[in-house]
PDB file of C-alpha atoms in Angstrom:
ATOM      1  CA  MET A 190       0.000   0.000   0.000  1.00 47.00           C
ATOM      2  CA  GLU A 191       2.957   2.326   0.479  1.00 52.00           C
ATOM      3  CA  ASN A 192       3.297   2.595  -3.316  1.00 55.00           C
ATOM      4  CA  ALA A 193      -0.235   3.920  -3.784  1.00 58.00           C
ATOM      5  CA  LEU A 194      -0.923   7.572  -4.428  1.00 83.00           C
ATOM      6  CA  VAL A 195      -4.621   7.335  -3.501  1.00 91.00           C
ATOM      7  CA  TYR A 196      -6.338   5.303  -0.793  1.00 93.00           C
ATOM      8  CA  TRP A 197      -9.886   4.951  -2.154  1.00 95.00           C
ATOM      9  CA  ASP A 198     -12.565   4.124   0.378  1.00 94.00           C
ATOM     10  CA  VAL A 199     -15.424   6.287  -0.888  1.00 94.00           C
ATOM     11  CA  SER A 200     -18.940   5.005  -0.232  1.00 94.00           C
ATOM     12  CA  PRO A 201     -20.917   4.314  -3.422  1.00 92.00           C
ATOM     13  CA  GLU A 202     -23.967   5.770  -1.659  1.00 91.00           C
ATOM     14  CA  LEU A 203     -24.352   9.534  -1.732  1.00 88.00           C
ATOM     15  CA  PHE A 204     -27.240   9.879   0.737  1.00 87.00           C
ATOM     16  CA  THR A 205     -30.427   8.146   1.892  1.00 87.00           C
ATOM     17  CA  LEU A 206     -33.924   9.624   2.133  1.00 84.00           C
ATOM     18  CA  GLY A 207     -36.239   7.130   3.819  1.00 81.00           C
ATOM     19  CA  PRO A 208     -36.386   4.028   1.588  1.00 82.00           C
ATOM     20  CA  LEU A 209     -34.582   5.813  -1.244  1.00 84.00           C
ATOM     21  CA  THR A 210     -30.809   5.530  -1.536  1.00 86.00           C
ATOM     22  CA  VAL A 211     -29.101   7.826  -4.040  1.00 88.00           C
ATOM     23  CA  ARG A 212     -25.884   6.343  -5.386  1.00 91.00           C
ATOM     24  CA  TRP A 213     -23.057   8.098  -7.174  1.00 93.00           C
ATOM     25  CA  TYR A 214     -23.358   5.702 -10.118  1.00 88.00           C
ATOM     26  CA  GLY A 215     -27.069   6.360 -10.606  1.00 89.00           C
ATOM     27  CA  LEU A 216     -26.558  10.108 -10.332  1.00 93.00           C
ATOM     28  CA  LEU A 217     -23.746  10.117 -12.899  1.00 94.00           C
ATOM     29  CA  PHE A 218     -25.667   7.738 -15.185  1.00 88.00           C
ATOM     30  CA  ALA A 219     -28.630  10.129 -15.112  1.00 92.00           C
ATOM     31  CA  ALA A 220     -26.285  13.092 -15.700  1.00 94.00           C
ATOM     32  CA  SER A 221     -25.057  11.480 -18.920  1.00 92.00           C
ATOM     33  CA  PHE A 222     -28.618  11.509 -20.311  1.00 90.00           C
ATOM     34  CA  PHE A 223     -29.378  14.996 -18.985  1.00 93.00           C
ATOM     35  CA  VAL A 224     -26.296  16.623 -20.505  1.00 94.00           C
ATOM     36  CA  GLY A 225     -26.596  14.557 -23.690  1.00 92.00           C
ATOM     37  CA  TYR A 226     -30.189  15.725 -24.128  1.00 92.00           C
ATOM     38  CA  HIS A 227     -29.140  19.366 -23.949  1.00 94.00           C
ATOM     39  CA  ILE A 228     -26.291  18.806 -26.408  1.00 94.00           C
ATOM     40  CA  PHE A 229     -28.790  17.310 -28.857  1.00 92.00           C
ATOM     41  CA  ARG A 230     -31.208  20.155 -28.255  1.00 94.00           C
ATOM     42  CA  TRP A 231     -28.449  22.571 -29.244  1.00 95.00           C
ATOM     43  CA  ILE A 232     -27.709  20.479 -32.365  1.00 95.00           C
ATOM     44  CA  PHE A 233     -31.387  20.372 -33.357  1.00 94.00           C
ATOM     45  CA  GLN A 234     -31.659  24.145 -33.005  1.00 94.00           C
ATOM     46  CA  LEU A 235     -28.436  24.658 -34.965  1.00 94.00           C
ATOM     47  CA  GLU A 236     -29.549  22.440 -37.848  1.00 94.00           C
ATOM     48  CA  ASP A 237     -33.226  23.419 -37.747  1.00 93.00           C
ATOM     49  CA  LYS A 238     -34.574  19.997 -36.819  1.00 93.00           C
ATOM     50  CA  PRO A 239     -37.989  19.587 -35.123  1.00 92.00           C
ATOM     51  CA  GLU A 240     -37.535  19.824 -31.363  1.00 87.00           C
ATOM     52  CA  GLU A 241     -40.610  17.673 -30.781  1.00 90.00           C
ATOM     53  CA  ASP A 242     -38.467  14.708 -31.916  1.00 93.00           C
ATOM     54  CA  LEU A 243     -36.115  15.175 -28.962  1.00 92.00           C
ATOM     55  CA  ASP A 244     -38.300  13.411 -26.398  1.00 90.00           C
ATOM     56  CA  ARG A 245     -38.773  10.428 -28.702  1.00 92.00           C
ATOM     57  CA  LEU A 246     -35.030  10.333 -29.391  1.00 92.00           C
ATOM     58  CA  LEU A 247     -34.291  10.378 -25.642  1.00 90.00           C
ATOM     59  CA  LEU A 248     -36.733   7.513 -25.098  1.00 92.00           C
ATOM     60  CA  PHE A 249     -35.116   5.395 -27.835  1.00 92.00           C
ATOM     61  CA  MET A 250     -31.662   6.226 -26.513  1.00 89.00           C
ATOM     62  CA  MET A 251     -32.474   5.301 -22.904  1.00 88.00           C
ATOM     63  CA  ALA A 252     -34.157   2.046 -23.903  1.00 91.00           C
ATOM     64  CA  GLY A 253     -31.293   1.039 -26.184  1.00 89.00           C
ATOM     65  CA  THR A 254     -28.635   1.906 -23.606  1.00 86.00           C
ATOM     66  CA  ILE A 255     -30.193   0.183 -20.596  1.00 85.00           C
ATOM     67  CA  LEU A 256     -31.525  -2.918 -22.358  1.00 87.00           C
ATOM     68  CA  GLY A 257     -28.388  -3.357 -24.434  1.00 85.00           C
ATOM     69  CA  ALA A 258     -26.037  -2.844 -21.487  1.00 82.00           C
ATOM     70  CA  ARG A 259     -27.963  -5.275 -19.293  1.00 84.00           C
ATOM     71  CA  LEU A 260     -28.348  -7.984 -21.905  1.00 84.00           C
ATOM     72  CA  GLY A 261     -24.726  -7.517 -22.910  1.00 80.00           C
ATOM     73  CA  HIS A 262     -23.537  -8.112 -19.363  1.00 79.00           C
ATOM     74  CA  CYS A 263     -25.761 -11.143 -18.824  1.00 81.00           C
ATOM     75  CA  LEU A 264     -25.153 -12.851 -22.161  1.00 78.00           C
ATOM     76  CA  PHE A 265     -21.468 -11.982 -22.667  1.00 75.00           C
ATOM     77  CA  TYR A 266     -20.162 -12.585 -19.150  1.00 73.00           C
ATOM     78  CA  ASP A 267     -22.317 -15.327 -17.608  1.00 76.00           C
ATOM     79  CA  PRO A 268     -24.875 -16.660 -20.120  1.00 77.00           C
ATOM     80  CA  VAL A 269     -25.299 -20.061 -18.455  1.00 79.00           C
ATOM     81  CA  TYR A 270     -26.365 -18.519 -15.138  1.00 76.00           C
ATOM     82  CA  TYR A 271     -28.751 -15.953 -16.595  1.00 74.00           C
ATOM     83  CA  LEU A 272     -30.344 -18.326 -19.095  1.00 77.00           C
ATOM     84  CA  SER A 273     -30.895 -20.773 -16.230  1.00 79.00           C
ATOM     85  CA  ASN A 274     -32.318 -17.966 -14.041  1.00 75.00           C
ATOM     86  CA  PRO A 275     -34.078 -15.637 -16.513  1.00 77.00           C
ATOM     87  CA  LEU A 276     -35.724 -13.505 -13.808  1.00 77.00           C
ATOM     88  CA  GLU A 277     -32.251 -12.361 -12.763  1.00 72.00           C
ATOM     89  CA  LEU A 278     -32.036 -10.501 -16.077  1.00 75.00           C
ATOM     90  CA  PHE A 279     -34.412  -7.861 -14.709  1.00 73.00           C
ATOM     91  CA  LYS A 280     -32.539  -7.187 -11.446  1.00 69.00           C
ATOM     92  CA  ILE A 281     -30.569  -4.203 -12.734  1.00 68.00           C
ATOM     93  CA  TRP A 282     -30.293  -2.784  -9.199  1.00 62.00           C
ATOM     94  CA  GLN A 283     -27.947  -5.650  -8.340  1.00 63.00           C
ATOM     95  CA  GLY A 284     -25.438  -4.381 -10.884  1.00 65.00           C
ATOM     96  CA  GLY A 285     -24.220  -5.629 -14.228  1.00 72.00           C
ATOM     97  CA  LEU A 286     -24.114  -3.347 -17.290  1.00 71.00           C
ATOM     98  CA  ALA A 287     -21.737  -3.878 -20.231  1.00 74.00           C
ATOM     99  CA  SER A 288     -20.658  -0.925 -22.365  1.00 73.00           C
ATOM    100  CA  HIS A 289     -20.250  -3.019 -25.524  1.00 76.00           C
ATOM    101  CA  GLY A 290     -23.806  -4.323 -25.030  1.00 81.00           C
ATOM    102  CA  ALA A 291     -24.931  -0.715 -24.718  1.00 82.00           C
ATOM    103  CA  VAL A 292     -23.293   0.096 -28.063  1.00 83.00           C
ATOM    104  CA  ILE A 293     -25.263  -2.681 -29.780  1.00 89.00           C
ATOM    105  CA  GLY A 294     -28.460  -1.533 -28.079  1.00 90.00           C
ATOM    106  CA  ILE A 295     -27.895   2.106 -29.047  1.00 90.00           C
ATOM    107  CA  PHE A 296     -27.162   1.251 -32.693  1.00 90.00           C
ATOM    108  CA  THR A 297     -30.354  -0.808 -32.869  1.00 93.00           C
ATOM    109  CA  ALA A 298     -32.529   1.795 -31.131  1.00 93.00           C
ATOM    110  CA  LEU A 299     -31.262   4.660 -33.264  1.00 93.00           C
ATOM    111  CA  TYR A 300     -31.866   2.644 -36.429  1.00 95.00           C
ATOM    112  CA  LEU A 301     -35.497   2.213 -35.376  1.00 94.00           C
ATOM    113  CA  TYR A 302     -35.695   5.948 -34.633  1.00 94.00           C
ATOM    114  CA  ALA A 303     -34.074   7.102 -37.892  1.00 94.00           C
ATOM    115  CA  ARG A 304     -36.018   4.861 -40.263  1.00 93.00           C
ATOM    116  CA  GLN A 305     -39.186   6.770 -39.321  1.00 90.00           C
ATOM    117  CA  ARG A 306     -37.515  10.119 -40.102  1.00 92.00           C
ATOM    118  CA  PRO A 307     -36.004  10.425 -43.594  1.00 91.00           C
ATOM    119  CA  GLN A 308     -34.865  13.974 -42.785  1.00 92.00           C
ATOM    120  CA  GLN A 309     -32.627  12.526 -40.064  1.00 94.00           C
ATOM    121  CA  PRO A 310     -30.666   9.723 -41.785  1.00 95.00           C
ATOM    122  CA  TYR A 311     -29.179   6.934 -39.689  1.00 95.00           C
ATOM    123  CA  LEU A 312     -25.575   8.119 -40.071  1.00 95.00           C
ATOM    124  CA  TRP A 313     -26.644  11.705 -39.375  1.00 96.00           C
ATOM    125  CA  VAL A 314     -28.089  10.596 -36.034  1.00 95.00           C
ATOM    126  CA  LEU A 315     -25.159   8.309 -35.174  1.00 95.00           C
ATOM    127  CA  ASP A 316     -22.575  11.016 -35.913  1.00 96.00           C
ATOM    128  CA  ARG A 317     -24.193  13.470 -33.549  1.00 95.00           C
ATOM    129  CA  MET A 318     -25.085  10.891 -30.937  1.00 94.00           C
ATOM    130  CA  ALA A 319     -21.430   9.786 -30.790  1.00 95.00           C
ATOM    131  CA  ILE A 320     -20.604  13.161 -29.228  1.00 96.00           C
ATOM    132  CA  SER A 321     -23.064  12.609 -26.385  1.00 94.00           C
ATOM    133  CA  ILE A 322     -22.066   8.953 -25.956  1.00 91.00           C
ATOM    134  CA  ALA A 323     -18.426   9.913 -25.477  1.00 95.00           C
ATOM    135  CA  LEU A 324     -19.447  12.317 -22.708  1.00 95.00           C
ATOM    136  CA  GLY A 325     -21.712   9.627 -21.251  1.00 92.00           C
ATOM    137  CA  GLY A 326     -18.722   7.292 -21.075  1.00 92.00           C
ATOM    138  CA  PHE A 327     -16.880   9.939 -19.060  1.00 96.00           C
ATOM    139  CA  PHE A 328     -19.702  10.119 -16.485  1.00 96.00           C
ATOM    140  CA  ILE A 329     -20.328   6.372 -16.305  1.00 92.00           C
ATOM    141  CA  ARG A 330     -16.698   5.432 -15.741  1.00 94.00           C
ATOM    142  CA  LEU A 331     -16.603   7.963 -12.901  1.00 96.00           C
ATOM    143  CA  GLY A 332     -19.588   6.082 -11.508  1.00 94.00           C
ATOM    144  CA  ASN A 333     -17.605   2.853 -11.726  1.00 93.00           C
ATOM    145  CA  LEU A 334     -14.834   4.558  -9.771  1.00 96.00           C
ATOM    146  CA  PHE A 335     -17.248   5.473  -6.963  1.00 95.00           C
ATOM    147  CA  ASN A 336     -18.515   1.880  -6.983  1.00 93.00           C
ATOM    148  CA  SER A 337     -14.928   0.548  -6.735  1.00 94.00           C
ATOM    149  CA  GLU A 338     -15.611  -1.720  -9.727  1.00 90.00           C
ATOM    150  CA  ILE A 339     -13.929  -2.492 -13.064  1.00 90.00           C
ATOM    151  CA  LEU A 340     -10.625  -2.582 -11.223  1.00 94.00           C
ATOM    152  CA  GLY A 341      -7.132  -2.669 -12.596  1.00 95.00           C
ATOM    153  CA  VAL A 342      -4.453  -5.277 -12.030  1.00 96.00           C
ATOM    154  CA  PRO A 343      -1.932  -4.708  -9.214  1.00 95.00           C
ATOM    155  CA  THR A 344       0.853  -2.255 -10.061  1.00 94.00           C
ATOM    156  CA  ASP A 345       3.744  -0.409  -8.474  1.00 91.00           C
ATOM    157  CA  LYS A 346       3.084   2.771 -10.460  1.00 92.00           C
ATOM    158  CA  PRO A 347       3.154   5.937  -8.295  1.00 91.00           C
ATOM    159  CA  TRP A 348      -0.398   6.853  -9.359  1.00 93.00           C
ATOM    160  CA  ALA A 349      -1.866   3.533  -8.175  1.00 95.00           C
ATOM    161  CA  PHE A 350      -5.101   3.398  -6.166  1.00 95.00           C
ATOM    162  CA  VAL A 351      -5.824   1.133  -3.225  1.00 95.00           C
ATOM    163  CA  PHE A 352      -9.511   0.208  -3.470  1.00 95.00           C
ATOM    164  CA  ALA A 353     -10.062  -0.493   0.211  1.00 94.00           C
ATOM    165  CA  ARG A 354     -13.528  -1.957  -0.367  1.00 92.00           C
ATOM    166  CA  TYR A 355     -11.948  -4.663  -2.536  1.00 92.00           C
ATOM    167  CA  ASP A 356      -8.488  -5.404  -1.104  1.00 92.00           C
ATOM    168  CA  SER A 357      -5.295  -3.673   0.020  1.00 91.00           C
ATOM    169  CA  LEU A 358      -3.272  -3.957  -3.201  1.00 94.00           C
ATOM    170  CA  PRO A 359      -2.202  -0.893  -5.223  1.00 94.00           C
ATOM    171  CA  ARG A 360      -3.962  -1.158  -8.576  1.00 95.00           C
ATOM    172  CA  HIS A 361      -4.293   0.643 -11.886  1.00 96.00           C
ATOM    173  CA  PRO A 362      -7.255   3.079 -11.668  1.00 96.00           C
ATOM    174  CA  THR A 363      -8.612   1.843 -14.996  1.00 97.00           C
ATOM    175  CA  GLN A 364     -11.948   3.584 -14.459  1.00 96.00           C
ATOM    176  CA  LEU A 365     -10.086   6.900 -14.299  1.00 96.00           C
ATOM    177  CA  TYR A 366      -8.032   6.047 -17.386  1.00 97.00           C
ATOM    178  CA  GLU A 367     -11.195   5.397 -19.365  1.00 97.00           C
ATOM    179  CA  SER A 368     -13.091   8.365 -17.967  1.00 97.00           C
ATOM    180  CA  LEU A 369     -10.305  10.768 -18.936  1.00 97.00           C
ATOM    181  CA  ALA A 370      -9.981   9.152 -22.363  1.00 97.00           C
ATOM    182  CA  TYR A 371     -13.707   9.421 -23.089  1.00 97.00           C
ATOM    183  CA  GLY A 372     -13.748  13.003 -21.840  1.00 97.00           C
ATOM    184  CA  SER A 373     -10.881  13.857 -24.190  1.00 98.00           C
ATOM    185  CA  ILE A 374     -12.611  12.131 -27.103  1.00 98.00           C
ATOM    186  CA  PHE A 375     -15.770  14.126 -26.361  1.00 97.00           C
ATOM    187  CA  VAL A 376     -13.842  17.423 -26.497  1.00 97.00           C
ATOM    188  CA  VAL A 377     -12.290  16.526 -29.868  1.00 97.00           C
ATOM    189  CA  LEU A 378     -15.601  15.391 -31.393  1.00 97.00           C
ATOM    190  CA  PHE A 379     -17.534  18.354 -29.999  1.00 97.00           C
ATOM    191  CA  PHE A 380     -15.168  20.943 -31.424  1.00 97.00           C
ATOM    192  CA  LEU A 381     -14.956  19.096 -34.734  1.00 97.00           C
ATOM    193  CA  TYR A 382     -18.744  19.203 -35.032  1.00 97.00           C
ATOM    194  CA  ARG A 383     -18.832  22.826 -33.886  1.00 96.00           C
ATOM    195  CA  LYS A 384     -16.486  23.674 -36.758  1.00 95.00           C
ATOM    196  CA  LEU A 385     -18.290  21.663 -39.464  1.00 94.00           C
ATOM    197  CA  LYS A 386     -21.891  21.773 -38.172  1.00 91.00           C
ATOM    198  CA  GLY A 387     -24.352  20.693 -40.869  1.00 89.00           C
ATOM    199  CA  GLN A 388     -21.504  20.181 -43.355  1.00 93.00           C
ATOM    200  CA  THR A 389     -20.128  17.245 -41.337  1.00 93.00           C
ATOM    201  CA  PRO A 390     -19.602  14.324 -43.765  1.00 95.00           C
ATOM    202  CA  HIS A 391     -21.817  11.383 -42.828  1.00 94.00           C
ATOM    203  CA  GLY A 392     -19.874   8.821 -40.825  1.00 95.00           C
ATOM    204  CA  LEU A 393     -16.900  11.063 -39.991  1.00 97.00           C
ATOM    205  CA  ILE A 394     -17.625  11.631 -36.304  1.00 97.00           C
ATOM    206  CA  LEU A 395     -18.893   8.079 -35.809  1.00 96.00           C
ATOM    207  CA  GLY A 396     -15.746   6.660 -37.404  1.00 96.00           C
ATOM    208  CA  LEU A 397     -13.486   8.802 -35.235  1.00 97.00           C
ATOM    209  CA  PHE A 398     -15.493   7.829 -32.158  1.00 96.00           C
ATOM    210  CA  LEU A 399     -15.354   4.080 -32.804  1.00 94.00           C
ATOM    211  CA  SER A 400     -11.677   4.006 -33.788  1.00 97.00           C
ATOM    212  CA  SER A 401     -10.541   6.127 -30.840  1.00 97.00           C
ATOM    213  CA  VAL A 402     -12.742   4.472 -28.194  1.00 94.00           C
ATOM    214  CA  PHE A 403     -12.086   0.872 -29.183  1.00 91.00           C
ATOM    215  CA  GLY A 404      -8.461   1.601 -30.025  1.00 96.00           C
ATOM    216  CA  PHE A 405      -8.008   2.907 -26.495  1.00 96.00           C
ATOM    217  CA  ARG A 406     -10.065   0.041 -25.036  1.00 92.00           C
ATOM    218  CA  TYR A 407      -7.735  -2.494 -26.665  1.00 93.00           C
ATOM    219  CA  PHE A 408      -4.767  -1.171 -24.714  1.00 95.00           C
ATOM    220  CA  VAL A 409      -6.532  -0.405 -21.409  1.00 95.00           C
ATOM    221  CA  GLU A 410      -7.861  -3.971 -21.203  1.00 93.00           C
ATOM    222  CA  PHE A 411      -4.320  -5.116 -20.446  1.00 94.00           C
ATOM    223  CA  THR A 412      -4.488  -3.142 -17.178  1.00 95.00           C
ATOM    224  CA  LYS A 413      -7.852  -4.637 -16.033  1.00 94.00           C
ATOM    225  CA  ILE A 414      -8.725  -7.680 -14.028  1.00 91.00           C
ATOM    226  CA  ARG A 415     -11.172 -10.071 -15.690  1.00 79.00           C
ATOM    227  CA  GLN A 416     -14.686  -8.671 -15.336  1.00 66.00           C
ATOM    228  CA  ALA A 417     -16.799 -11.846 -15.323  1.00 60.00           C
TER     229      ALA A 417
END
């Protein structure tokens, strides 16, 4: 523990009001949708798109994210258990959301949204949604940090964290690595869109998002413990 820069023993619970417990993860998860909604509202105003579509877009986005992330966790990490106990699929409050499952869910949900709106082609929606998703990744990985989950392998690096709720070993703060990476990707994509606006070539922002996120994920996985 003497090698660790940070001793992390933060409670995942922010406060309790009667039967309701507010957790850091839930708050940050909700913040990702709140801020993303306002980014899209700004985009719709900038490109003269109907603002009445925003609520429907938010609904599709939330459904795709939550269902995809949950099913991704259950079917990618422990399919035998969840297929044998299908009711466990619905117990989201017990934890278990996979970001790659969320990506599949989001792509599917936005396809269903866009096919009803020819004036908002699929790639047009995905390009602009990639900006909000990158920021959402920033918030969600901070939530993982507060939950002391998605931990890194032990290390002797001077910036190591000791996650006291897990064990006493100095570890890579992989949640922080990813959060900072996604935040940086958001800044790049946001300012690129701000420069090009409606002239953004279809697929440009999405391509940059996918290549940068999954390129980074390839390398950061070497610093993580196995998640299953």
